[in-house]
Every structure is written in C-alpha cells, then in structure tokens.
Amino acid sequence: MSRSTTQRRGYHHGDLRAELVREGIALLAETGVAGFSVAKVAIRAGVSSAAPYRHFPDREALLAACAAGIIAEITGLLAEAAEEAGPDPVDRLAATAGAYTRYVLDHRAGIDLVYAHDFTGPHHLAVQEQSRRLTDTLMDLASAVLPDDTSWAEIADFVYVHLSTTHGYAVLLLKGARPPQDADGHAARAVTAARDHISGHLVRLRDRSMPS
C-alpha cells in the first residue's frame, strides 16, 4: 500500500460517508449515472471496495446521497446568487438561472438526477427534504415577483417553467449546442432570458387583469 493511500485512509477515518458523497458527485460529473458505481467511488476515495457498504447498503443508497448533496449545493448557490443580485425581486429570481446554468456546466448534473430516479420512497427522505428546500427557495423568490393575489398553484407553475427552461438551456449547452467553455457568457445569457421571461409574464398578468 502506498504512503499516499495510507494517509488518505487515515484522513477518512470518521468522515468516510461525507467523502464518499463528495467523490460520488465528482464521479457523476465525469461519467453520468451510467458510469456510476460503488467500486469506482471507493477507488476515488482511496478505500477498499467494501468500505462504502459500512455507510450505504447499495449503489442506489449512495446515488441518493449524492443526489441530496447536489440539490443542497444547488439550493445554496441559488440563494447566494439571489442575495448578491440586490433588492429587486426580478433580478433576484433571474439570478438563479445564471447560478443554475453555471452549476450544470461545471458539474454536468442537476435536477435531472433527482427526477431520473425513483427517490420518492421512505428510504430517500434526504433527497425529498433537499428537493423541498430547493422548491421553497424558488417559491419564495417567485412570490416576491408575482402579484399578492397569485395562488400557490400559479406560483408553483411559474417556478416549474422557470426551472425547467433554465435546466433545458443548460443541458443543450452540455450537448454541444454552444461551446461550453464560455460558462460566464452562458450564465449571463441565462439571466437575461430569465429576466425577459419574468417581465413578459408580469406584463401578461397585468393585461389580463385590465378590464376589456
């Protein structure tokens, strides 16, 4: 056993679970779900192939923990982007599109990991909790943009369109629609597109409320 491997295993003592999740997220960024395995994560973490099973009973459990970690990271980045955008509600919500696009380009994974797998059962409460936190964050930001009398269902629909449009844009970039190297430019364009969508939606709501 090499000195570096020995040192890494000593480092992991007591914190192996968190390190496996970090390495799992990194592996997903490189290979996607198709190339994800417990053995590969163990190799990246510098531990034996049996070590991860002390914390995760199977591949699905480790994948779920990675999904929860990804959603938690995204939620934190969206909240941070909104805060940095300033006090204007439209700017705050639009900023989340840029942060999400940048995350997907950097990590090659996003909310699709959650929706591509059945994480609805009682064994995946962490994924469900992080998904709720993400939804709540966007719902709060959207509520500040939309009229006070907007129903919860209408806000949810608006958030769904906002997030799915942003995700679709990021995925198209990953698929080669545009050179992915210009991450800053793509993120800025995502913000502009989101701001246009939000502003257009508000205009439609205003026109709809005006007497004919």
PDB file of N, CA and C in Angstrom, residues 85-182:
ATOM      1  N   ALA A  85     -27.669  39.554  -6.059  1.00  0.00           N
ATOM      2  CA  ALA A  85     -28.323  40.313  -7.135  1.00  0.00           C
ATOM      3  C   ALA A  85     -28.926  41.619  -6.644  1.00  0.00           C
ATOM      4  N   GLY A  86     -29.063  41.772  -5.332  1.00  0.00           N
ATOM      5  CA  GLY A  86     -29.616  43.007  -4.802  1.00  0.00           C
ATOM      6  C   GLY A  86     -31.071  42.892  -4.410  1.00  0.00           C
ATOM      7  N   PRO A  87     -31.735  44.021  -4.182  1.00  0.00           N
ATOM      8  CA  PRO A  87     -33.088  44.001  -3.625  1.00  0.00           C
ATOM      9  C   PRO A  87     -34.207  43.784  -4.637  1.00  0.00           C
ATOM     10  N   ASP A  88     -33.957  43.995  -5.921  1.00  0.00           N
ATOM     11  CA  ASP A  88     -35.039  43.894  -6.900  1.00  0.00           C
ATOM     12  C   ASP A  88     -35.490  42.443  -7.061  1.00  0.00           C
ATOM     13  N   PRO A  89     -36.778  42.153  -6.843  1.00  0.00           N
ATOM     14  CA  PRO A  89     -37.264  40.765  -6.898  1.00  0.00           C
ATOM     15  C   PRO A  89     -37.037  40.082  -8.245  1.00  0.00           C
ATOM     16  N   VAL A  90     -37.200  40.827  -9.335  1.00  0.00           N
ATOM     17  CA  VAL A  90     -36.982  40.236 -10.664  1.00  0.00           C
ATOM     18  C   VAL A  90     -35.517  39.858 -10.839  1.00  0.00           C
ATOM     19  N   ASP A  91     -34.622  40.750 -10.444  1.00  0.00           N
ATOM     20  CA  ASP A  91     -33.192  40.459 -10.551  1.00  0.00           C
ATOM     21  C   ASP A  91     -32.814  39.256  -9.696  1.00  0.00           C
ATOM     22  N   ARG A  92     -33.416  39.149  -8.525  1.00  0.00           N
ATOM     23  CA  ARG A  92     -33.087  38.061  -7.613  1.00  0.00           C
ATOM     24  C   ARG A  92     -33.487  36.707  -8.202  1.00  0.00           C
ATOM     25  N   LEU A  93     -34.687  36.638  -8.748  1.00  0.00           N
ATOM     26  CA  LEU A  93     -35.128  35.374  -9.334  1.00  0.00           C
ATOM     27  C   LEU A  93     -34.348  35.068 -10.609  1.00  0.00           C
ATOM     28  N   ALA A  94     -34.121  36.076 -11.428  1.00  0.00           N
ATOM     29  CA  ALA A  94     -33.377  35.861 -12.675  1.00  0.00           C
ATOM     30  C   ALA A  94     -31.959  35.374 -12.401  1.00  0.00           C
ATOM     31  N   ALA A  95     -31.376  35.845 -11.320  1.00  0.00           N
ATOM     32  CA  ALA A  95     -30.007  35.446 -10.990  1.00  0.00           C
ATOM     33  C   ALA A  95     -29.890  33.951 -10.743  1.00  0.00           C
ATOM     34  N   THR A  96     -30.966  33.332 -10.294  1.00  0.00           N
ATOM     35  CA  THR A  96     -30.910  31.890 -10.041  1.00  0.00           C
ATOM     36  C   THR A  96     -30.708  31.110 -11.334  1.00  0.00           C
ATOM     37  N   ALA A  97     -31.167  31.650 -12.446  1.00  0.00           N
ATOM     38  CA  ALA A  97     -30.976  30.972 -13.730  1.00  0.00           C
ATOM     39  C   ALA A  97     -29.498  30.922 -14.093  1.00  0.00           C
ATOM     40  N   GLY A  98     -28.801  32.009 -13.840  1.00  0.00           N
ATOM     41  CA  GLY A  98     -27.371  32.027 -14.115  1.00  0.00           C
ATOM     42  C   GLY A  98     -26.602  31.079 -13.220  1.00  0.00           C
ATOM     43  N   ALA A  99     -26.947  31.068 -11.937  1.00  0.00           N
ATOM     44  CA  ALA A  99     -26.258  30.192 -10.995  1.00  0.00           C
ATOM     45  C   ALA A  99     -26.503  28.723 -11.327  1.00  0.00           C
ATOM     46  N   TYR A 100     -27.730  28.406 -11.700  1.00  0.00           N
ATOM     47  CA  TYR A 100     -28.042  27.013 -12.036  1.00  0.00           C
ATOM     48  C   TYR A 100     -27.316  26.591 -13.309  1.00  0.00           C
ATOM     49  N   THR A 101     -27.332  27.441 -14.320  1.00  0.00           N
ATOM     50  CA  THR A 101     -26.648  27.126 -15.572  1.00  0.00           C
ATOM     51  C   THR A 101     -25.162  26.891 -15.335  1.00  0.00           C
ATOM     52  N   ARG A 102     -24.563  27.750 -14.548  1.00  0.00           N
ATOM     53  CA  ARG A 102     -23.134  27.604 -14.247  1.00  0.00           C
ATOM     54  C   ARG A 102     -22.872  26.291 -13.514  1.00  0.00           C
ATOM     55  N   TYR A 103     -23.733  25.929 -12.584  1.00  0.00           N
ATOM     56  CA  TYR A 103     -23.533  24.688 -11.834  1.00  0.00           C
ATOM     57  C   TYR A 103     -23.593  23.480 -12.763  1.00  0.00           C
ATOM     58  N   VAL A 104     -24.584  23.441 -13.625  1.00  0.00           N
ATOM     59  CA  VAL A 104     -24.727  22.299 -14.530  1.00  0.00           C
ATOM     60  C   VAL A 104     -23.537  22.210 -15.480  1.00  0.00           C
ATOM     61  N   LEU A 105     -23.072  23.336 -15.986  1.00  0.00           N
ATOM     62  CA  LEU A 105     -21.915  23.323 -16.875  1.00  0.00           C
ATOM     63  C   LEU A 105     -20.655  22.857 -16.151  1.00  0.00           C
ATOM     64  N   ASP A 106     -20.528  23.223 -14.891  1.00  0.00           N
ATOM     65  CA  ASP A 106     -19.342  22.841 -14.119  1.00  0.00           C
ATOM     66  C   ASP A 106     -19.391  21.392 -13.647  1.00  0.00           C
ATOM     67  N   HIS A 107     -20.595  20.904 -13.327  1.00  0.00           N
ATOM     68  CA  HIS A 107     -20.722  19.584 -12.702  1.00  0.00           C
ATOM     69  C   HIS A 107     -21.420  18.547 -13.572  1.00  0.00           C
ATOM     70  N   ARG A 108     -21.993  18.985 -14.675  1.00  0.00           N
ATOM     71  CA  ARG A 108     -22.662  18.081 -15.618  1.00  0.00           C
ATOM     72  C   ARG A 108     -23.768  17.268 -14.952  1.00  0.00           C
ATOM     73  N   ALA A 109     -24.380  17.836 -13.950  1.00  0.00           N
ATOM     74  CA  ALA A 109     -25.502  17.183 -13.264  1.00  0.00           C
ATOM     75  C   ALA A 109     -26.365  18.257 -12.635  1.00  0.00           C
ATOM     76  N   GLY A 110     -27.651  17.972 -12.534  1.00  0.00           N
ATOM     77  CA  GLY A 110     -28.566  18.930 -11.936  1.00  0.00           C
ATOM     78  C   GLY A 110     -29.800  18.226 -11.429  1.00  0.00           C
ATOM     79  N   ILE A 111     -30.935  18.878 -11.553  1.00  0.00           N
ATOM     80  CA  ILE A 111     -32.168  18.299 -11.035  1.00  0.00           C
ATOM     81  C   ILE A 111     -32.578  17.049 -11.788  1.00  0.00           C
ATOM     82  N   ASP A 112     -31.999  16.831 -12.983  1.00  0.00           N
ATOM     83  CA  ASP A 112     -32.351  15.635 -13.741  1.00  0.00           C
ATOM     84  C   ASP A 112     -32.001  14.369 -12.982  1.00  0.00           C
ATOM     85  N   LEU A 113     -30.956  14.408 -12.163  1.00  0.00           N
ATOM     86  CA  LEU A 113     -30.585  13.231 -11.385  1.00  0.00           C
ATOM     87  C   LEU A 113     -31.697  12.832 -10.429  1.00  0.00           C
ATOM     88  N   VAL A 114     -32.363  13.815  -9.860  1.00  0.00           N
ATOM     89  CA  VAL A 114     -33.446  13.529  -8.920  1.00  0.00           C
ATOM     90  C   VAL A 114     -34.649  12.948  -9.645  1.00  0.00           C
ATOM     91  N   TYR A 115     -34.994  13.544 -10.777  1.00  0.00           N
ATOM     92  CA  TYR A 115     -36.196  13.121 -11.478  1.00  0.00           C
ATOM     93  C   TYR A 115     -35.975  11.900 -12.359  1.00  0.00           C
ATOM     94  N   ALA A 116     -34.723  11.527 -12.586  1.00  0.00           N
ATOM     95  CA  ALA A 116     -34.440  10.346 -13.398  1.00  0.00           C
ATOM     96  C   ALA A 116     -34.524   9.062 -12.585  1.00  0.00           C
ATOM     97  N   HIS A 117     -34.670   9.183 -11.283  1.00  0.00           N
ATOM     98  CA  HIS A 117     -34.723   8.010 -10.416  1.00  0.00           C
ATOM     99  C   HIS A 117     -35.895   8.142  -9.450  1.00  0.00           C
ATOM    100  N   ASP A 118     -36.333   7.009  -8.963  1.00  0.00           N
ATOM    101  CA  ASP A 118     -37.448   6.997  -8.026  1.00  0.00           C
ATOM    102  C   ASP A 118     -36.917   7.202  -6.611  1.00  0.00           C
ATOM    103  N   PHE A 119     -36.853   8.452  -6.201  1.00  0.00           N
ATOM    104  CA  PHE A 119     -36.404   8.789  -4.862  1.00  0.00           C
ATOM    105  C   PHE A 119     -37.587   9.198  -3.984  1.00  0.00           C
ATOM    106  N   THR A 120     -38.749   8.627  -4.250  1.00  0.00           N
ATOM    107  CA  THR A 120     -39.959   9.024  -3.529  1.00  0.00           C
ATOM    108  C   THR A 120     -40.244   8.155  -2.312  1.00  0.00           C
ATOM    109  N   GLY A 121     -39.562   7.049  -2.162  1.00  0.00           N
ATOM    110  CA  GLY A 121     -39.864   6.122  -1.078  1.00  0.00           C
ATOM    111  C   GLY A 121     -39.330   6.579   0.266  1.00  0.00           C
ATOM    112  N   PRO A 122     -39.656   5.841   1.328  1.00  0.00           N
ATOM    113  CA  PRO A 122     -39.246   6.215   2.684  1.00  0.00           C
ATOM    114  C   PRO A 122     -37.746   6.119   2.923  1.00  0.00           C
ATOM    115  N   HIS A 123     -37.019   5.463   2.028  1.00  0.00           N
ATOM    116  CA  HIS A 123     -35.575   5.329   2.201  1.00  0.00           C
ATOM    117  C   HIS A 123     -34.805   6.522   1.638  1.00  0.00           C
ATOM    118  N   HIS A 124     -35.519   7.450   1.019  1.00  0.00           N
ATOM    119  CA  HIS A 124     -34.845   8.564   0.359  1.00  0.00           C
ATOM    120  C   HIS A 124     -35.339   9.904   0.901  1.00  0.00           C
ATOM    121  N   LEU A 125     -35.506   9.976   2.209  1.00  0.00           N
ATOM    122  CA  LEU A 125     -36.037  11.194   2.821  1.00  0.00           C
ATOM    123  C   LEU A 125     -35.095  12.381   2.647  1.00  0.00           C
ATOM    124  N   ALA A 126     -33.790  12.118   2.618  1.00  0.00           N
ATOM    125  CA  ALA A 126     -32.836  13.221   2.471  1.00  0.00           C
ATOM    126  C   ALA A 126     -32.990  13.900   1.113  1.00  0.00           C
ATOM    127  N   VAL A 127     -33.186  13.102   0.064  1.00  0.00           N
ATOM    128  CA  VAL A 127     -33.396  13.679  -1.264  1.00  0.00           C
ATOM    129  C   VAL A 127     -34.677  14.502  -1.282  1.00  0.00           C
ATOM    130  N   GLN A 128     -35.719  13.955  -0.686  1.00  0.00           N
ATOM    131  CA  GLN A 128     -37.005  14.646  -0.668  1.00  0.00           C
ATOM    132  C   GLN A 128     -36.910  15.957   0.106  1.00  0.00           C
ATOM    133  N   GLU A 129     -36.186  15.941   1.214  1.00  0.00           N
ATOM    134  CA  GLU A 129     -36.042  17.156   2.019  1.00  0.00           C
ATOM    135  C   GLU A 129     -35.266  18.225   1.250  1.00  0.00           C
ATOM    136  N   GLN A 130     -34.190  17.836   0.594  1.00  0.00           N
ATOM    137  CA  GLN A 130     -33.419  18.808  -0.174  1.00  0.00           C
ATOM    138  C   GLN A 130     -34.212  19.336  -1.368  1.00  0.00           C
ATOM    139  N   SER A 131     -35.013  18.485  -1.976  1.00  0.00           N
ATOM    140  CA  SER A 131     -35.867  18.931  -3.084  1.00  0.00           C
ATOM    141  C   SER A 131     -36.882  19.953  -2.600  1.00  0.00           C
ATOM    142  N   ARG A 132     -37.423  19.728  -1.407  1.00  0.00           N
ATOM    143  CA  ARG A 132     -38.364  20.696  -0.825  1.00  0.00           C
ATOM    144  C   ARG A 132     -37.672  22.028  -0.551  1.00  0.00           C
ATOM    145  N   ARG A 133     -36.456  21.965  -0.052  1.00  0.00           N
ATOM    146  CA  ARG A 133     -35.713  23.202   0.222  1.00  0.00           C
ATOM    147  C   ARG A 133     -35.467  23.985  -1.064  1.00  0.00           C
ATOM    148  N   LEU A 134     -35.127  23.282  -2.129  1.00  0.00           N
ATOM    149  CA  LEU A 134     -34.929  23.949  -3.414  1.00  0.00           C
ATOM    150  C   LEU A 134     -36.221  24.591  -3.890  1.00  0.00           C
ATOM    151  N   THR A 135     -37.309  23.827  -3.808  1.00  0.00           N
ATOM    152  CA  THR A 135     -38.608  24.347  -4.235  1.00  0.00           C
ATOM    153  C   THR A 135     -39.022  25.547  -3.395  1.00  0.00           C
ATOM    154  N   ASP A 136     -38.850  25.444  -2.086  1.00  0.00           N
ATOM    155  CA  ASP A 136     -39.227  26.547  -1.195  1.00  0.00           C
ATOM    156  C   ASP A 136     -38.423  27.810  -1.502  1.00  0.00           C
ATOM    157  N   THR A 137     -37.142  27.635  -1.787  1.00  0.00           N
ATOM    158  CA  THR A 137     -36.298  28.787  -2.114  1.00  0.00           C
ATOM    159  C   THR A 137     -36.815  29.508  -3.349  1.00  0.00           C
ATOM    160  N   LEU A 138     -37.126  28.747  -4.389  1.00  0.00           N
ATOM    161  CA  LEU A 138     -37.626  29.351  -5.621  1.00  0.00           C
ATOM    162  C   LEU A 138     -39.044  29.894  -5.449  1.00  0.00           C
ATOM    163  N   MET A 139     -39.857  29.203  -4.664  1.00  0.00           N
ATOM    164  CA  MET A 139     -41.220  29.684  -4.423  1.00  0.00           C
ATOM    165  C   MET A 139     -41.194  31.025  -3.702  1.00  0.00           C
ATOM    166  N   ASP A 140     -40.310  31.166  -2.732  1.00  0.00           N
ATOM    167  CA  ASP A 140     -40.202  32.434  -2.004  1.00  0.00           C
ATOM    168  C   ASP A 140     -39.762  33.564  -2.936  1.00  0.00           C
ATOM    169  N   LEU A 141     -38.794  33.267  -3.791  1.00  0.00           N
ATOM    170  CA  LEU A 141     -38.322  34.290  -4.726  1.00  0.00           C
ATOM    171  C   LEU A 141     -39.399  34.657  -5.737  1.00  0.00           C
ATOM    172  N   ALA A 142     -40.126  33.658  -6.220  1.00  0.00           N
ATOM    173  CA  ALA A 142     -41.195  33.920  -7.191  1.00  0.00           C
ATOM    174  C   ALA A 142     -42.353  34.666  -6.546  1.00  0.00           C
ATOM    175  N   SER A 143     -42.644  34.353  -5.298  1.00  0.00           N
ATOM    176  CA  SER A 143     -43.741  35.029  -4.597  1.00  0.00           C
ATOM    177  C   SER A 143     -43.487  36.524  -4.488  1.00  0.00           C
ATOM    178  N   ALA A 144     -42.221  36.889  -4.348  1.00  0.00           N
ATOM    179  CA  ALA A 144     -41.878  38.306  -4.247  1.00  0.00           C
ATOM    180  C   ALA A 144     -42.036  39.028  -5.580  1.00  0.00           C
ATOM    181  N   VAL A 145     -42.034  38.273  -6.675  1.00  0.00           N
ATOM    182  CA  VAL A 145     -42.168  38.850  -8.012  1.00  0.00           C
ATOM    183  C   VAL A 145     -43.625  38.982  -8.428  1.00  0.00           C
ATOM    184  N   LEU A 146     -44.403  37.957  -8.158  1.00  0.00           N
ATOM    185  CA  LEU A 146     -45.771  37.878  -8.655  1.00  0.00           C
ATOM    186  C   LEU A 146     -46.732  38.680  -7.785  1.00  0.00           C
ATOM    187  N   PRO A 147     -47.895  39.040  -8.319  1.00  0.00           N
ATOM    188  CA  PRO A 147     -48.886  39.795  -7.547  1.00  0.00           C
ATOM    189  C   PRO A 147     -49.291  39.065  -6.269  1.00  0.00           C
ATOM    190  N   ASP A 148     -49.710  39.835  -5.286  1.00  0.00           N
ATOM    191  CA  ASP A 148     -50.043  39.271  -3.980  1.00  0.00           C
ATOM    192  C   ASP A 148     -51.181  38.259  -4.036  1.00  0.00           C
ATOM    193  N   ASP A 149     -52.084  38.411  -5.000  1.00  0.00           N
ATOM    194  CA  ASP A 149     -53.233  37.513  -5.055  1.00  0.00           C
ATOM    195  C   ASP A 149     -52.963  36.258  -5.897  1.00  0.00           C
ATOM    196  N   THR A 150     -51.717  36.036  -6.280  1.00  0.00           N
ATOM    197  CA  THR A 150     -51.375  34.840  -7.054  1.00  0.00           C
ATOM    198  C   THR A 150     -51.509  33.606  -6.175  1.00  0.00           C
ATOM    199  N   SER A 151     -52.188  32.597  -6.667  1.00  0.00           N
ATOM    200  CA  SER A 151     -52.389  31.379  -5.887  1.00  0.00           C
ATOM    201  C   SER A 151     -51.100  30.568  -5.799  1.00  0.00           C
ATOM    202  N   TRP A 152     -51.068  29.675  -4.811  1.00  0.00           N
ATOM    203  CA  TRP A 152     -49.899  28.807  -4.639  1.00  0.00           C
ATOM    204  C   TRP A 152     -49.676  27.974  -5.891  1.00  0.00           C
ATOM    205  N   ALA A 153     -50.745  27.472  -6.483  1.00  0.00           N
ATOM    206  CA  ALA A 153     -50.627  26.638  -7.682  1.00  0.00           C
ATOM    207  C   ALA A 153     -50.037  27.428  -8.845  1.00  0.00           C
ATOM    208  N   GLU A 154     -50.436  28.683  -8.979  1.00  0.00           N
ATOM    209  CA  GLU A 154     -49.902  29.519 -10.062  1.00  0.00           C
ATOM    210  C   GLU A 154     -48.425  29.821  -9.849  1.00  0.00           C
ATOM    211  N   ILE A 155     -48.056  30.043  -8.597  1.00  0.00           N
ATOM    212  CA  ILE A 155     -46.638  30.272  -8.295  1.00  0.00           C
ATOM    213  C   ILE A 155     -45.829  29.019  -8.610  1.00  0.00           C
ATOM    214  N   ALA A 156     -46.370  27.871  -8.225  1.00  0.00           N
ATOM    215  CA  ALA A 156     -45.677  26.605  -8.484  1.00  0.00           C
ATOM    216  C   ALA A 156     -45.495  26.368  -9.981  1.00  0.00           C
ATOM    217  N   ASP A 157     -46.521  26.668 -10.764  1.00  0.00           N
ATOM    218  CA  ASP A 157     -46.413  26.517 -12.222  1.00  0.00           C
ATOM    219  C   ASP A 157     -45.340  27.449 -12.788  1.00  0.00           C
ATOM    220  N   PHE A 158     -45.317  28.663 -12.275  1.00  0.00           N
ATOM    221  CA  PHE A 158     -44.331  29.642 -12.732  1.00  0.00           C
ATOM    222  C   PHE A 158     -42.913  29.169 -12.417  1.00  0.00           C
ATOM    223  N   VAL A 159     -42.727  28.659 -11.213  1.00  0.00           N
ATOM    224  CA  VAL A 159     -41.416  28.147 -10.809  1.00  0.00           C
ATOM    225  C   VAL A 159     -41.014  26.953 -11.669  1.00  0.00           C
ATOM    226  N   TYR A 160     -41.982  26.084 -11.953  1.00  0.00           N
ATOM    227  CA  TYR A 160     -41.695  24.908 -12.775  1.00  0.00           C
ATOM    228  C   TYR A 160     -41.193  25.324 -14.155  1.00  0.00           C
ATOM    229  N   VAL A 161     -41.855  26.288 -14.762  1.00  0.00           N
ATOM    230  CA  VAL A 161     -41.432  26.762 -16.086  1.00  0.00           C
ATOM    231  C   VAL A 161     -40.053  27.422 -15.998  1.00  0.00           C
ATOM    232  N   HIS A 162     -39.853  28.226 -14.977  1.00  0.00           N
ATOM    233  CA  HIS A 162     -38.568  28.915 -14.793  1.00  0.00           C
ATOM    234  C   HIS A 162     -37.428  27.909 -14.671  1.00  0.00           C
ATOM    235  N   LEU A 163     -37.611  26.912 -13.822  1.00  0.00           N
ATOM    236  CA  LEU A 163     -36.536  25.954 -13.575  1.00  0.00           C
ATOM    237  C   LEU A 163     -36.332  25.010 -14.749  1.00  0.00           C
ATOM    238  N   SER A 164     -37.422  24.535 -15.328  1.00  0.00           N
ATOM    239  CA  SER A 164     -37.289  23.588 -16.438  1.00  0.00           C
ATOM    240  C   SER A 164     -36.689  24.263 -17.670  1.00  0.00           C
ATOM    241  N   THR A 165     -37.036  25.524 -17.908  1.00  0.00           N
ATOM    242  CA  THR A 165     -36.454  26.259 -19.028  1.00  0.00           C
ATOM    243  C   THR A 165     -34.957  26.459 -18.821  1.00  0.00           C
ATOM    244  N   THR A 166     -34.597  26.822 -17.615  1.00  0.00           N
ATOM    245  CA  THR A 166     -33.182  27.018 -17.302  1.00  0.00           C
ATOM    246  C   THR A 166     -32.407  25.712 -17.429  1.00  0.00           C
ATOM    247  N   HIS A 167     -32.992  24.642 -16.909  1.00  0.00           N
ATOM    248  CA  HIS A 167     -32.327  23.339 -16.994  1.00  0.00           C
ATOM    249  C   HIS A 167     -32.183  22.901 -18.449  1.00  0.00           C
ATOM    250  N   GLY A 168     -33.228  23.100 -19.228  1.00  0.00           N
ATOM    251  CA  GLY A 168     -33.172  22.723 -20.633  1.00  0.00           C
ATOM    252  C   GLY A 168     -32.075  23.465 -21.378  1.00  0.00           C
ATOM    253  N   TYR A 169     -31.929  24.739 -21.087  1.00  0.00           N
ATOM    254  CA  TYR A 169     -30.877  25.545 -21.711  1.00  0.00           C
ATOM    255  C   TYR A 169     -29.502  24.994 -21.353  1.00  0.00           C
ATOM    256  N   ALA A 170     -29.309  24.681 -20.074  1.00  0.00           N
ATOM    257  CA  ALA A 170     -28.012  24.165 -19.629  1.00  0.00           C
ATOM    258  C   ALA A 170     -27.699  22.817 -20.269  1.00  0.00           C
ATOM    259  N   VAL A 171     -28.698  21.958 -20.369  1.00  0.00           N
ATOM    260  CA  VAL A 171     -28.486  20.635 -20.965  1.00  0.00           C
ATOM    261  C   VAL A 171     -28.141  20.758 -22.445  1.00  0.00           C
ATOM    262  N   LEU A 172     -28.805  21.656 -23.149  1.00  0.00           N
ATOM    263  CA  LEU A 172     -28.480  21.871 -24.563  1.00  0.00           C
ATOM    264  C   LEU A 172     -27.030  22.329 -24.729  1.00  0.00           C
ATOM    265  N   LEU A 173     -26.569  23.143 -23.804  1.00  0.00           N
ATOM    266  CA  LEU A 173     -25.174  23.570 -23.852  1.00  0.00           C
ATOM    267  C   LEU A 173     -24.242  22.387 -23.659  1.00  0.00           C
ATOM    268  N   LEU A 174     -24.589  21.506 -22.725  1.00  0.00           N
ATOM    269  CA  LEU A 174     -23.772  20.315 -22.499  1.00  0.00           C
ATOM    270  C   LEU A 174     -23.752  19.408 -23.717  1.00  0.00           C
ATOM    271  N   LYS A 175     -24.853  19.390 -24.441  1.00  0.00           N
ATOM    272  CA  LYS A 175     -24.957  18.526 -25.619  1.00  0.00           C
ATOM    273  C   LYS A 175     -24.251  19.114 -26.836  1.00  0.00           C
ATOM    274  N   GLY A 176     -23.690  20.303 -26.682  1.00  0.00           N
ATOM    275  CA  GLY A 176     -22.922  20.880 -27.772  1.00  0.00           C
ATOM    276  C   GLY A 176     -23.620  21.942 -28.577  1.00  0.00           C
ATOM    277  N   ALA A 177     -24.750  22.450 -28.078  1.00  0.00           N
ATOM    278  CA  ALA A 177     -25.461  23.496 -28.815  1.00  0.00           C
ATOM    279  C   ALA A 177     -24.608  24.752 -28.963  1.00  0.00           C
ATOM    280  N   ARG A 178     -23.813  25.033 -27.954  1.00  0.00           N
ATOM    281  CA  ARG A 178     -22.866  26.150 -27.988  1.00  0.00           C
ATOM    282  C   ARG A 178     -21.570  25.682 -27.315  1.00  0.00           C
ATOM    283  N   PRO A 179     -20.461  26.338 -27.586  1.00  0.00           N
ATOM    284  CA  PRO A 179     -19.214  25.959 -26.914  1.00  0.00           C
ATOM    285  C   PRO A 179     -19.355  26.078 -25.397  1.00  0.00           C
ATOM    286  N   PRO A 180     -19.191  24.987 -24.652  1.00  0.00           N
ATOM    287  CA  PRO A 180     -19.420  25.034 -23.204  1.00  0.00           C
ATOM    288  C   PRO A 180     -18.355  25.802 -22.439  1.00  0.00           C
ATOM    289  N   GLN A 181     -17.241  26.143 -23.102  1.00  0.00           N
ATOM    290  CA  GLN A 181     -16.160  26.815 -22.387  1.00  0.00           C
ATOM    291  C   GLN A 181     -16.565  28.207 -21.899  1.00  0.00           C
ATOM    292  N   ASP A 182     -17.488  28.845 -22.581  1.00  0.00           N
ATOM    293  CA  ASP A 182     -17.898  30.205 -22.221  1.00  0.00           C
ATOM    294  C   ASP A 182     -18.959  30.158 -21.127  1.00  0.00           C
TER     295      ASP A 182
END
